[in-house]
PDB file of C-alpha atoms in Angstrom:
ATOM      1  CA  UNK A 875     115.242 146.492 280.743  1.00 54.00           C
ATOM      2  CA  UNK A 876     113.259 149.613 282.022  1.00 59.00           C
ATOM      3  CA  UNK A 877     110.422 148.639 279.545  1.00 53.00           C
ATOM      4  CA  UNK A 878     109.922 145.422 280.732  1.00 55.00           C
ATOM      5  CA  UNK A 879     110.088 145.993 284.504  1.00 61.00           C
ATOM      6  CA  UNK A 880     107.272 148.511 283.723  1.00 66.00           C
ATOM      7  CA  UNK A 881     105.480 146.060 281.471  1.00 68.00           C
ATOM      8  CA  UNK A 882     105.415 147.650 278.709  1.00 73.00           C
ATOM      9  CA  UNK A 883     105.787 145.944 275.088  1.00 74.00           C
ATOM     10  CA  UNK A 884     109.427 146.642 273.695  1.00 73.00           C
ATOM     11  CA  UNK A 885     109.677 145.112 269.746  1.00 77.00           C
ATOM     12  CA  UNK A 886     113.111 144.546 269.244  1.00 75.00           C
ATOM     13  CA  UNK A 887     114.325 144.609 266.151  1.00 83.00           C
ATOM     14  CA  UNK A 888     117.255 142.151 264.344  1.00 85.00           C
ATOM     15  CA  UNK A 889     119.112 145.540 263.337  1.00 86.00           C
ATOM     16  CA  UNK A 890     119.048 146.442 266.959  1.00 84.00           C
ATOM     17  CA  UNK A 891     120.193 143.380 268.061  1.00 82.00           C
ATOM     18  CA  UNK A 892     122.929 143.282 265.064  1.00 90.00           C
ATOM     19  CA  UNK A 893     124.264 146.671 265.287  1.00 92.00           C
ATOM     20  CA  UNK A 894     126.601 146.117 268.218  1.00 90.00           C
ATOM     21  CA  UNK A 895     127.848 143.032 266.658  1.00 91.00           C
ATOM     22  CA  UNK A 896     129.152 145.031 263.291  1.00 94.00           C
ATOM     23  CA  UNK A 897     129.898 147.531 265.286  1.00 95.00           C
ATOM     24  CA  UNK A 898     131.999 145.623 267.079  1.00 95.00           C
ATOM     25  CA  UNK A 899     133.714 143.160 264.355  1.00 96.00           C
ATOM     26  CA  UNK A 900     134.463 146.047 262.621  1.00 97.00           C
ATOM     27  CA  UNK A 901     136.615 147.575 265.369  1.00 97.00           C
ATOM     28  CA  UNK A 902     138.183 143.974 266.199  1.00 97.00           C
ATOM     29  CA  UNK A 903     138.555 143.699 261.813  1.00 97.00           C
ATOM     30  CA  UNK A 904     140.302 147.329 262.097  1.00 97.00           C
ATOM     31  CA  UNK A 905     142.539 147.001 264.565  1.00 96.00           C
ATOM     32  CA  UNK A 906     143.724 143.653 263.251  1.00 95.00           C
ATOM     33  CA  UNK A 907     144.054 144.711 259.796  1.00 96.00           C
ATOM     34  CA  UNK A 908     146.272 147.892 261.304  1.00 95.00           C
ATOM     35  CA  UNK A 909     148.690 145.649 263.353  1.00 93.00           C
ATOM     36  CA  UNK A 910     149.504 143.729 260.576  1.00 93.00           C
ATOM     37  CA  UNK A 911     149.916 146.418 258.086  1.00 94.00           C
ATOM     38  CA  UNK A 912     152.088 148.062 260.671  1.00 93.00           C
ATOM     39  CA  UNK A 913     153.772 145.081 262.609  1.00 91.00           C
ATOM     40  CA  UNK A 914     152.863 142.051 261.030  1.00 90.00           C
ATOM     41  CA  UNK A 915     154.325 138.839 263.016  1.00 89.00           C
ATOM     42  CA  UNK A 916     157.032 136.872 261.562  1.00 91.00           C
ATOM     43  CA  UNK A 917     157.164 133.062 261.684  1.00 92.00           C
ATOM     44  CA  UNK A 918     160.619 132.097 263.194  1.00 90.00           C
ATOM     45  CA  UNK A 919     162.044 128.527 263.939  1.00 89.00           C
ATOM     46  CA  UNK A 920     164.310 127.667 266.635  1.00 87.00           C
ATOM     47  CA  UNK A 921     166.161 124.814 267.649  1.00 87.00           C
ATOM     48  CA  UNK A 922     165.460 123.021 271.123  1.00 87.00           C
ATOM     49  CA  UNK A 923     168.787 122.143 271.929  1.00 84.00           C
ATOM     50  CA  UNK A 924     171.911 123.873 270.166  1.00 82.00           C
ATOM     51  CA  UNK A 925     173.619 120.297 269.618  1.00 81.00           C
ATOM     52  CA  UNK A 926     170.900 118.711 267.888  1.00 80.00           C
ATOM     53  CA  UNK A 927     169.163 121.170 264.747  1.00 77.00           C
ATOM     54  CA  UNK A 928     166.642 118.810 263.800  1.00 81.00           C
ATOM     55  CA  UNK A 929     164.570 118.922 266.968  1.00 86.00           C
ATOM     56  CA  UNK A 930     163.096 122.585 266.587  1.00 89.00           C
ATOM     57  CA  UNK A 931     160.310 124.611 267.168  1.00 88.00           C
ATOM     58  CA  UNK A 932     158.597 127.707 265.489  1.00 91.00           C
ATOM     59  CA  UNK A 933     156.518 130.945 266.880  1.00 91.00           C
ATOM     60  CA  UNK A 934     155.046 134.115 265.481  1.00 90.00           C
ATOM     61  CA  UNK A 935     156.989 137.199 266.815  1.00 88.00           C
ATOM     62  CA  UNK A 936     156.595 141.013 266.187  1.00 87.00           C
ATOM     63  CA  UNK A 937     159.586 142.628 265.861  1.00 84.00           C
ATOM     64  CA  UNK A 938     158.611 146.340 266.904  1.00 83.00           C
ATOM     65  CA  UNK A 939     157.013 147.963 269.821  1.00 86.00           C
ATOM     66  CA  UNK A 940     153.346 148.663 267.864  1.00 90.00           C
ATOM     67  CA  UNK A 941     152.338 145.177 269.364  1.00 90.00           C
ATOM     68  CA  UNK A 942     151.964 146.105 272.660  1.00 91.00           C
ATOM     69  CA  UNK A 943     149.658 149.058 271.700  1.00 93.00           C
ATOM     70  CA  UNK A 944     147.298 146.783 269.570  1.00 94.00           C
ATOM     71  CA  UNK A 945     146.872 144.173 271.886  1.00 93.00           C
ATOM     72  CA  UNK A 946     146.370 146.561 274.794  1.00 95.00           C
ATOM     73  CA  UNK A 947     143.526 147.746 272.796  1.00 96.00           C
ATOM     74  CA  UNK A 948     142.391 144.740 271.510  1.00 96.00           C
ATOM     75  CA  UNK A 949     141.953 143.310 274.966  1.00 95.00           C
ATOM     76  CA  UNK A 950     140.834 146.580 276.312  1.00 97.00           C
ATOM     77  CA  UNK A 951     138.049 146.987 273.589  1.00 96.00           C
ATOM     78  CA  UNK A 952     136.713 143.163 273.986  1.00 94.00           C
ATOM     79  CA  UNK A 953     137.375 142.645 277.783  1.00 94.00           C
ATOM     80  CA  UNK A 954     134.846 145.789 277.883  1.00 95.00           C
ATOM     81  CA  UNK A 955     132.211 144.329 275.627  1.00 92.00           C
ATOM     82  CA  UNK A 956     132.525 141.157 277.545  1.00 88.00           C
ATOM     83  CA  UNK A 957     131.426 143.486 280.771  1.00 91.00           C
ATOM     84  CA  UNK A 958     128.758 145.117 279.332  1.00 90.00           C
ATOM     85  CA  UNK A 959     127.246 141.486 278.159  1.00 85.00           C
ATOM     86  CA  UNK A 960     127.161 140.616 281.590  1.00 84.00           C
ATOM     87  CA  UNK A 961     126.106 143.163 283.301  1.00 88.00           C
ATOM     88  CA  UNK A 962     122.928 143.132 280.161  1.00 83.00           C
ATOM     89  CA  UNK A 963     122.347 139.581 281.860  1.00 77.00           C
ATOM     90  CA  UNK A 964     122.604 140.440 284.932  1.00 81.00           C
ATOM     91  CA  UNK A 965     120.449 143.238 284.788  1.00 82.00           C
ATOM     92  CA  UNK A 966     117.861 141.041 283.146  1.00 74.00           C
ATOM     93  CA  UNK A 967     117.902 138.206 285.808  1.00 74.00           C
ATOM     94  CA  UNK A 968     114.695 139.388 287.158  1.00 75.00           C
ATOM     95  CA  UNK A 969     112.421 138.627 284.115  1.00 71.00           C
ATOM     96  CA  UNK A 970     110.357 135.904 283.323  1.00 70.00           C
ATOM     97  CA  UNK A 971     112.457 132.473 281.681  1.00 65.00           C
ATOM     98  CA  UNK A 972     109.634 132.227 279.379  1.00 64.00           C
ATOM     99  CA  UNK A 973     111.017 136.089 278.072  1.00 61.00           C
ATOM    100  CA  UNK A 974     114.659 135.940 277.952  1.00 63.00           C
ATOM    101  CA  UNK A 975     117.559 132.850 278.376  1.00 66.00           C
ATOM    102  CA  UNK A 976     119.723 135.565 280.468  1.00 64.00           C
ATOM    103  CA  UNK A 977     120.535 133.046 283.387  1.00 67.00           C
ATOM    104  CA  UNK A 978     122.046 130.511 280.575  1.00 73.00           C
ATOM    105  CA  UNK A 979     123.850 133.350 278.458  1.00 73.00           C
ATOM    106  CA  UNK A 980     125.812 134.573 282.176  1.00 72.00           C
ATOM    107  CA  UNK A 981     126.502 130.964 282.791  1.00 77.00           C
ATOM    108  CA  UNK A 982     127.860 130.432 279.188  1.00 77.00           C
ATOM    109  CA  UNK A 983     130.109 133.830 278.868  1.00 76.00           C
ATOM    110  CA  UNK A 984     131.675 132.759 282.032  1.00 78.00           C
ATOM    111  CA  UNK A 985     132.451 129.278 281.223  1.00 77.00           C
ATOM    112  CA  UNK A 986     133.863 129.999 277.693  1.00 77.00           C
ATOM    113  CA  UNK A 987     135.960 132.702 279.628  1.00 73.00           C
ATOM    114  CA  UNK A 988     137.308 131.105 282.262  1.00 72.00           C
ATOM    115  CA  UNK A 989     138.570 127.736 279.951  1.00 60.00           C
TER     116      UNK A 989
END
């Protein structure tokens, strides 16, 4: 952002652009991976009323503690790259519409996060 309130020419490349992304996935891919090595979720089925056992309903539920841990972290880890995406666009609000789409990228990461 520093190099374009100055004026200066900044070439961006795609692996710059893409390296947060893998970086990223990978971590999300990881993490996932890990919780279901460790404490996969089982599919159970329940019945909605105890009179009648063909009315049911099923769920996924982990059976240890380790679930807690990897979501924390999950959320953690992708609630903070949600941050630093907007505060990216917010930082760039300044510049030139013709230069950057940062007004429509805040607008969309709030809308798909507040549905």
């Amino acid at each position: 952002m520093n190099g374009a309130m100055a004026m200066r020419r900044v070439v961006i490349r795609e692996r710059d652009a893409m390296l947060p992304i893998v970086i990223l996935f990978l971590l999300n891919f990881v993490l996932l991976l890990c919780w279901t090595l460790i404490d996969p979720l089982k599919w159970q089925r329940e019945p909605v009323k105890e009179d009648d056992p063909s009315s049911t309903y099923g769920f996924c539920r982990s059976e240890g503690d380790a679930s807690i841990a990897f979501l924390t972290v999950l959320v953690i880890l992708d609630f903070s790259a949600l941050v630093l995406a907007c505060v990216q666009a917010y930082r760039a609000r300044h510049m030139d519409d013709d230069l950057t789409e940062s007004r429509w990228l805040m607008q969309q990461l709030i809308f798909v996060n507040c549905d």
